[in-house]
Tab-separated table of C-alpha atoms and ligand atoms in Angstrom:
chain	number	residue	atom	x	y	z
P	1	MET	CA	71.513	81.966	104.109
P	2	SER	CA	74.875	80.507	103.959
P	3	TYR	CA	76.514	78.630	100.816
P	4	PRO	CA	78.996	75.949	101.093
P	5	VAL	CA	81.793	76.651	98.816
P	6	LEU	CA	85.486	75.367	98.105
P	7	ILE	CA	88.078	78.220	97.780
P	8	ALA	CA	91.752	77.491	97.297
P	9	ALA	CA	93.456	77.814	100.713
P	10	GLU	CA	96.344	79.809	99.157
P	11	LEU	CA	93.886	82.760	98.348
P	12	ARG	CA	92.914	83.165	102.052
P	13	ASP	CA	95.340	85.889	103.034
P	14	LEU	CA	94.433	87.766	99.844
P	15	LEU	CA	90.649	88.118	100.567
P	16	GLU	CA	88.990	90.458	102.939
P	17	PRO	CA	86.364	89.114	105.363
P	18	ASP	CA	83.427	91.026	103.645
P	19	GLN	CA	84.370	89.441	100.240
P	20	VAL	CA	83.590	86.054	101.687
P	21	GLN	CA	80.374	87.117	103.588
P	22	GLY	CA	77.608	84.707	103.408
P	23	LEU	CA	79.885	81.916	102.170
P	24	GLU	CA	80.624	78.833	104.204
P	25	VAL	CA	84.173	78.476	103.039
P	26	ASN	CA	86.016	75.164	103.015
P	27	TRP	CA	89.619	76.153	102.287
P	28	LEU	CA	91.154	73.631	99.880
P	29	PRO	CA	94.842	73.422	99.724
P	30	ALA	CA	96.392	72.879	96.306
P	31	ASP	CA	97.877	69.475	97.249
P	32	LYS	CA	94.339	68.177	98.403
P	33	ALA	CA	92.113	66.400	96.109
P	34	ILE	CA	88.506	67.685	95.806
P	35	THR	CA	86.163	65.616	98.043
P	36	LYS	CA	82.592	65.026	97.554
P	37	GLY	CA	80.314	67.327	99.018
P	38	ASP	CA	77.299	69.788	98.423
P	39	TRP	CA	79.569	72.573	97.381
P	40	VAL	CA	77.927	75.140	95.201
P	41	ALA	CA	81.065	76.886	93.949
P	42	ILE	CA	84.717	76.202	93.513
P	43	VAL	CA	87.512	78.889	93.321
P	44	PRO	CA	90.733	76.737	92.040
P	45	LEU	CA	94.147	77.830	91.229
P	46	LEU	CA	95.286	77.298	87.702
P	47	SER	CA	97.338	74.185	89.119
P	48	ARG	CA	94.147	72.462	89.757
P	49	TRP	CA	92.542	70.418	86.980
P	50	VAL	CA	88.835	70.485	87.069
P	51	GLY	CA	87.316	67.982	84.703
P	52	GLY	CA	84.667	65.400	84.378
P	53	THR	CA	85.837	63.276	87.309
P	54	GLN	CA	86.263	66.251	89.719
P	55	LEU	CA	82.658	67.535	88.621
P	56	LYS	CA	81.382	64.211	89.621
P	57	TYR	CA	82.341	65.021	93.061
P	58	LEU	CA	80.589	68.385	92.920
P	59	PRO	CA	76.918	67.459	92.061
P	60	LYS	CA	75.519	70.748	93.223
P	61	VAL	CA	78.250	73.134	91.777
P	62	ARG	CA	76.977	76.033	89.939
P	63	ILE	CA	80.073	77.913	89.219
P	64	ILE	CA	83.865	77.212	88.542
P	65	ALA	CA	85.470	80.708	89.413
P	66	ASN	CA	89.092	80.049	88.233
P	67	CYS	CA	91.582	82.469	89.752
P	68	ALA	CA	93.517	83.088	86.530
P	69	VAL	CA	92.618	84.508	83.042
P	70	GLY	CA	93.773	81.263	81.356
P	71	TYR	CA	91.442	78.405	81.901
P	72	ASP	CA	93.036	75.447	80.398
P	73	ASN	CA	92.849	73.853	83.653
P	74	VAL	CA	89.096	73.590	83.432
P	75	ASP	CA	87.389	71.126	81.101
P	76	LEU	CA	84.789	73.572	79.428
P	77	VAL	CA	83.016	70.667	77.576
P	78	ALA	CA	82.224	68.838	80.890
P	79	ALA	CA	81.244	72.200	82.559
P	80	GLU	CA	79.007	73.209	79.840
P	81	MET	CA	77.295	69.814	79.549
P	82	ARG	CA	76.578	70.249	83.210
P	83	LYS	CA	75.414	73.678	82.802
P	84	VAL	CA	78.228	74.846	85.247
P	85	ILE	CA	79.215	78.575	84.747
P	86	VAL	CA	83.155	79.221	84.367
P	87	THR	CA	84.739	82.433	85.004
P	88	ASN	CA	88.144	83.784	84.848
P	89	THR	CA	90.017	86.977	86.003
P	90	PRO	CA	90.822	89.081	82.791
P	91	ASP	CA	92.038	92.682	82.649
P	92	VAL	CA	93.432	93.029	86.348
P	93	LEU	CA	96.630	91.021	85.596
P	94	THR	CA	97.282	92.502	82.126
P	95	ASP	CA	99.775	95.240	83.138
P	96	ALA	CA	101.661	92.997	85.704
P	97	THR	CA	102.120	90.234	83.042
P	98	ALA	CA	103.027	92.765	80.272
P	99	ASP	CA	105.616	94.246	82.607
P	100	LEU	CA	107.184	90.915	83.503
P	101	THR	CA	107.248	89.997	79.808
P	102	TRP	CA	109.468	93.215	79.429
P	103	ALA	CA	111.533	92.200	82.278
P	104	LEU	CA	112.193	88.951	80.349
P	105	ILE	CA	112.749	90.781	77.038
P	106	LEU	CA	115.381	93.093	78.593
P	107	ALA	CA	116.931	90.446	80.684
P	108	CYS	CA	117.515	88.347	77.608
P	109	ALA	CA	118.593	91.134	75.229
P	110	ARG	CA	121.092	92.482	77.749
P	111	ARG	CA	122.314	89.206	79.314
P	112	LEU	CA	121.329	90.171	82.706
P	113	VAL	CA	121.709	86.739	84.278
P	114	GLU	CA	125.235	86.121	82.694
P	115	GLY	CA	126.116	89.617	84.213
P	116	ILE	CA	124.760	88.868	87.701
P	117	ASP	CA	126.502	85.591	87.853
P	118	LEU	CA	129.729	87.140	86.759
P	119	VAL	CA	129.602	89.791	89.474
P	120	ARG	CA	128.437	87.177	92.113
P	121	SER	CA	131.504	84.820	91.207
P	122	GLY	CA	133.945	87.462	92.086
P	123	GLN	CA	135.665	86.883	88.736
P	124	TRP	CA	134.725	90.124	87.118
P	125	THR	CA	137.948	91.923	86.079
P	126	GLY	CA	136.522	95.214	85.304
P	127	TRP	CA	135.024	97.107	82.215
P	128	HIS	CA	135.863	95.661	78.880
P	129	PRO	CA	134.713	97.008	75.580
P	130	GLU	CA	133.425	93.522	74.397
P	131	GLN	CA	132.106	92.281	77.658
P	132	LEU	CA	128.557	90.678	77.455
P	133	LEU	CA	127.546	92.452	74.390
P	134	GLY	CA	123.831	92.265	73.884
P	135	VAL	CA	121.156	93.007	71.302
P	136	GLU	CA	120.180	96.729	70.710
P	137	LEU	CA	116.311	97.005	70.582
P	138	ARG	CA	115.792	99.994	68.451
P	139	GLY	CA	114.979	99.245	64.886
P	140	ARG	CA	114.528	95.574	65.547
P	141	THR	CA	111.234	93.586	65.246
P	142	LEU	CA	108.999	92.310	68.070
P	143	GLY	CA	106.726	89.510	67.071
P	144	LEU	CA	103.533	88.827	69.204
P	145	PHE	CA	101.801	85.517	68.872
P	146	GLY	CA	98.309	86.608	70.312
P	147	ALA	CA	97.440	90.130	70.601
P	148	GLY	CA	94.780	90.181	73.075
P	149	ARG	CA	94.830	92.047	76.353
P	150	ILE	CA	98.381	90.953	77.290
P	151	GLY	CA	99.892	90.873	73.812
P	152	GLN	CA	98.667	94.326	73.061
P	153	ALA	CA	100.019	95.689	76.375
P	154	VAL	CA	103.405	94.266	75.626
P	155	GLY	CA	103.237	95.840	72.072
P	156	ARG	CA	102.389	99.207	73.485
P	157	ARG	CA	105.246	99.082	75.784
P	158	ALA	CA	107.516	98.346	72.600
P	159	VAL	CA	106.924	101.683	70.967
P	160	PRO	CA	109.169	103.870	73.118
P	161	PHE	CA	111.776	101.195	72.645
P	162	GLY	CA	111.830	101.797	68.923
P	163	LEU	CA	110.743	98.368	67.881
P	164	ARG	CA	108.831	97.443	64.798
P	165	ILE	CA	105.794	95.414	65.883
P	166	ILE	CA	104.261	92.498	63.893
P	167	TYR	CA	101.501	90.128	65.300
P	168	ALA	CA	99.608	87.035	64.527
P	169	ALA	CA	96.117	86.529	66.001
P	170	ARG	CA	92.785	85.126	64.877
P	171	THR	CA	91.358	88.545	64.178
P	172	ALA	CA	92.867	92.027	63.177
P	173	LYS	CA	93.216	94.599	65.850
P	174	PRO	CA	92.630	98.075	64.031
P	175	GLU	CA	93.001	100.291	67.093
P	176	PHE	CA	96.277	98.510	68.202
P	177	GLU	CA	97.586	98.889	64.765
P	178	ARG	CA	96.528	102.597	64.463
P	179	ASP	CA	98.329	103.275	67.966
P	180	THR	CA	101.510	101.380	67.603
P	181	GLY	CA	101.956	100.831	63.745
P	182	ALA	CA	101.853	97.075	64.307
P	183	VAL	CA	101.175	94.941	61.352
P	184	ARG	CA	99.150	91.643	61.358
P	185	VAL	CA	101.014	88.823	59.633
P	186	GLU	CA	100.635	85.117	59.144
P	187	TRP	CA	102.439	82.568	61.479
P	188	PRO	CA	105.181	81.841	59.023
P	189	ARG	CA	106.150	85.334	58.579
P	190	LEU	CA	106.056	85.967	62.330
P	191	LEU	CA	108.531	83.244	62.841
P	192	ALA	CA	110.709	84.478	59.746
P	193	GLU	CA	110.889	88.285	60.719
P	194	SER	CA	110.854	88.469	64.779
P	195	ASP	CA	114.123	89.305	66.399
P	196	ILE	CA	112.090	88.931	69.594
P	197	LEU	CA	109.142	86.496	69.517
P	198	SER	CA	106.819	86.759	72.467
P	199	LEU	CA	103.912	84.405	73.118
P	200	HIS	CA	100.544	85.455	74.285
P	201	ALA	CA	97.979	83.188	73.016
P	202	PRO	CA	95.987	80.697	75.401
P	203	SER	CA	96.695	76.979	75.532
P	204	THR	CA	94.398	75.347	73.192
P	205	PRO	CA	94.511	72.430	71.036
P	206	GLU	CA	95.442	74.706	68.091
P	207	THR	CA	98.362	76.549	69.900
P	208	LYS	CA	99.839	73.757	71.864
P	209	GLY	CA	103.242	72.816	70.567
P	210	SER	CA	103.333	75.876	68.188
P	211	VAL	CA	106.991	76.251	68.898
P	212	ASN	CA	108.499	73.043	68.001
P	213	GLN	CA	111.619	71.522	66.116
P	214	ASP	CA	110.265	72.724	62.694
P	215	THR	CA	109.132	76.213	63.722
P	216	LEU	CA	112.219	76.894	65.589
P	217	ARG	CA	114.112	76.158	62.383
P	218	GLN	CA	112.080	78.925	60.695
P	219	MET	CA	113.152	81.585	63.255
P	220	LYS	CA	116.092	83.678	62.404
P	221	ARG	CA	119.479	82.882	63.938
P	222	GLY	CA	119.809	84.747	67.258
P	223	THR	CA	115.909	85.190	67.859
P	224	ILE	CA	114.979	85.841	71.460
P	225	LEU	CA	111.972	83.769	72.427
P	226	VAL	CA	109.905	84.857	75.398
P	227	ASN	CA	106.905	82.881	76.822
P	228	THR	CA	104.779	84.346	79.588
P	229	ALA	CA	101.431	82.687	78.288
P	230	ARG	CA	101.384	78.851	78.877
P	231	GLY	CA	104.279	76.366	78.949
P	232	ASP	CA	102.655	73.762	76.445
P	233	LEU	CA	102.910	76.289	73.593
P	234	ILE	CA	106.647	75.239	73.431
P	235	ARG	CA	108.070	71.869	73.055
P	236	GLU	CA	110.756	72.163	75.692
P	237	GLU	CA	113.371	69.605	74.392
P	238	ALA	CA	113.240	71.236	70.875
P	239	LEU	CA	113.837	74.609	72.466
P	240	ALA	CA	116.662	73.336	74.625
P	241	ILE	CA	118.402	71.811	71.457
P	242	ALA	CA	118.064	75.147	69.566
P	243	LEU	CA	119.596	76.915	72.381
P	244	GLU	CA	122.552	74.282	72.601
P	245	GLU	CA	123.155	74.636	69.050
P	246	GLY	CA	123.238	78.438	69.158
P	247	HIS	CA	120.387	78.786	66.771
P	248	LEU	CA	118.218	80.843	69.244
P	249	GLY	CA	119.792	83.774	70.900
P	250	ALA	CA	118.122	83.334	74.308
P	251	ALA	CA	114.831	82.249	75.853
P	252	GLY	CA	113.041	84.114	78.691
P	253	LEU	CA	110.372	81.874	80.134
P	254	ASP	CA	107.813	82.232	82.907
P	255	VAL	CA	105.740	79.070	82.236
P	256	TYR	CA	106.358	75.264	81.645
P	257	ALA	CA	104.534	72.563	79.989
P	258	GLU	CA	104.717	70.346	83.278
P	259	GLU	CA	104.852	72.845	86.147
P	260	PRO	CA	106.575	72.772	88.582
P	261	ALA	CA	108.962	70.402	86.578
P	262	ILE	CA	110.958	71.718	83.841
P	263	HIS	CA	112.561	69.483	81.295
P	264	PRO	CA	116.153	68.976	82.459
P	265	ARG	CA	117.667	69.810	79.319
P	266	LEU	CA	116.114	73.245	79.146
P	267	ARG	CA	116.922	73.757	82.737
P	268	ALA	CA	120.498	73.227	81.856
P	269	ALA	CA	120.437	74.946	78.440
P	270	PRO	CA	122.558	78.160	77.951
P	271	ARG	CA	121.350	81.660	77.584
P	272	THR	CA	117.963	81.340	79.456
P	273	VAL	CA	116.177	83.343	81.899
P	274	LEU	CA	113.754	80.931	83.761
P	275	LEU	CA	111.148	82.488	86.256
P	276	PRO	CA	108.769	80.346	88.444
P	277	HIS	CA	105.527	81.470	86.699
P	278	ILE	CA	105.260	84.995	88.418
P	279	GLY	CA	103.653	86.960	85.522
P	280	SER	CA	100.780	88.173	87.526
P	281	ALA	CA	102.697	88.133	90.966
P	282	THR	CA	102.229	91.596	92.409
P	283	HIS	CA	100.491	92.440	95.641
P	284	ASP	CA	97.778	94.481	93.870
P	285	THR	CA	97.068	92.039	91.035
P	286	ARG	CA	97.011	88.952	93.094
P	287	ARG	CA	94.343	90.695	95.457
P	288	LYS	CA	92.328	91.773	92.434
P	289	MET	CA	92.477	88.394	91.092
P	290	ALA	CA	91.221	86.829	94.295
P	291	ALA	CA	88.503	89.493	94.624
P	292	ILE	CA	87.056	88.940	91.082
P	293	ALA	CA	86.938	85.216	91.326
P	294	VAL	CA	85.017	85.336	94.789
P	295	ALA	CA	82.767	88.309	93.244
P	296	ASN	CA	81.894	86.094	90.405
P	297	VAL	CA	80.812	83.355	92.939
P	298	GLN	CA	78.855	85.974	95.004
P	299	ALA	CA	76.994	87.274	91.737
P	300	VAL	CA	75.982	83.776	90.638
P	301	LEU	CA	74.724	82.735	94.140
P	302	ARG	CA	72.629	85.880	94.378
P	303	GLY	CA	71.099	84.781	90.973
P	304	GLU	CA	72.893	87.545	88.925
P	305	PRO	CA	75.007	86.931	85.880
P	306	PRO	CA	78.742	86.297	86.381
P	307	LEU	CA	80.946	89.199	85.943
P	308	THR	CA	83.547	87.534	83.684
P	309	PRO	CA	82.230	84.410	82.202
P	310	VAL	CA	84.554	82.534	79.761
P	311	TYR	CA	81.574	81.645	77.588
P	312	ARG	CA	78.068	82.831	77.277
K	1	NAP	P1	93.323	87.161	75.469
K	1	NAP	O1	92.865	88.687	75.606
K	1	NAP	O2	92.164	86.306	75.245
K	1	NAP	O3	94.252	87.086	74.109
K	1	NAP	C1	94.465	85.880	73.661
K	1	NAP	C2	95.198	86.236	72.220
K	1	NAP	O4	95.607	85.060	71.649
K	1	NAP	C3	94.053	86.855	71.237
K	1	NAP	O5	94.620	87.916	70.571
K	1	NAP	C4	93.601	85.562	70.436
K	1	NAP	O6	93.153	85.934	69.050
K	1	NAP	C5	94.987	84.968	70.322
K	1	NAP	N1	94.758	83.704	69.849
K	1	NAP	C6	93.976	82.547	70.335
K	1	NAP	N2	94.109	81.536	69.697
K	1	NAP	C7	95.044	81.746	68.669
K	1	NAP	C8	95.475	81.018	67.568
K	1	NAP	N3	95.086	79.820	67.435
K	1	NAP	N4	96.357	81.524	66.691
K	1	NAP	C9	96.752	82.853	66.886
K	1	NAP	N5	96.334	83.721	68.104
K	1	NAP	C10	95.439	83.062	68.829
K	1	NAP	O7	94.204	86.715	76.622
K	1	NAP	P2	95.111	87.474	77.612
K	1	NAP	O8	94.317	88.064	78.773
K	1	NAP	O9	95.933	88.424	76.574
K	1	NAP	O10	96.022	86.328	78.138
K	1	NAP	C11	96.675	85.593	77.268
K	1	NAP	C12	97.323	84.350	77.911
K	1	NAP	O11	98.475	84.631	78.897
K	1	NAP	C13	96.292	83.497	79.115
K	1	NAP	O12	95.464	82.689	78.153
K	1	NAP	C14	97.185	82.858	79.924
K	1	NAP	O13	97.452	81.471	79.533
K	1	NAP	C15	98.386	83.635	79.890
K	1	NAP	N6	98.801	84.375	81.113
K	1	NAP	C16	99.898	84.061	81.827
K	1	NAP	C17	100.314	84.626	82.869
K	1	NAP	C18	101.391	84.242	83.768
K	1	NAP	O14	101.284	84.364	85.005
K	1	NAP	N7	102.440	84.119	83.180
K	1	NAP	C19	99.382	85.751	83.542
K	1	NAP	C20	98.329	86.025	82.740
K	1	NAP	C21	97.997	85.326	81.545
K	1	NAP	P3	91.809	86.773	68.866
K	1	NAP	O15	91.969	88.263	69.575
K	1	NAP	O16	91.824	87.021	67.387
K	1	NAP	O17	90.834	86.027	69.540
């Protein structure tokens, strides 16, 4: 028996033939809308919104297997009402995203972009004792907003750097606290005490716009803000203003509210390290993400429970 499914065309080269065996795949490019059909499963990229309207075109769909750990691009209420299973790709991208977060922390603290620009410009005049002085990490405080898989992985990497760790999450993480000395605090204290504030919460109605004009003011002068979670956690214009005014030390961003657009004022702001949403972009991780997404489809079509459902 062969099942008609829609899979993001951009995943084609990451999948082995045996992984899609038994599936009658229609490869759907990211820039093409979903067309009506008897598809029983869809594997979208995180850039595709799958809501009530899209589900109307998919009357037979049984699973939305999102190829990302975040699933803010899927209307869970619409899916649940239709009894459509939604899955994501947790765990396999934790290390890659935590590593990239650290690349941003270090790039901001040690002014890598300014250094690279100086060398490339041909204007570098040689070693100088006060050239491009950055922030020493040892003894400083790393604040984590969200301490799930990725937040904790970022925190564990902070121990050898000699950082004190504080975090805000809905629930306490005793094992993480025991292993790293991390202390759970409320959001206002996280804002006030972090020298580096790194965002690792999902985009939800509660977290959207968490970093705004008001909360930016509550951060210490010189704070480094890093975001590898979702862009809409930050109000981009307010962040640009805080950077222009010199209130924030630097911002290292991998994600934006309206990707691929970036607020022009933020793109032009000083002391930023801006990456094109590559948190999970390693060969190994992207293959594993595609594999899990399709394995979820295969399991559900066999009548088995999904491997990584986002709700039960
Ligand atoms: P996770 O394990 O579910 O962790 C999410 C954390 O956020 C949890 O600690 C959760 O608290 C906390 N949280 C949720 N709502 C909160 C709120 N209102 N206030 C405070 N904390 C809150 O997810 P993950 O695997 O670490 O991934 C985190 C996010 O990273 C994803 O949702 C995704 O958007 C993003 N991401 C981005 C990239 C990239 O390419 N840049 C790659 C992977 C993931 P509890 O533990 O108490 O529930």
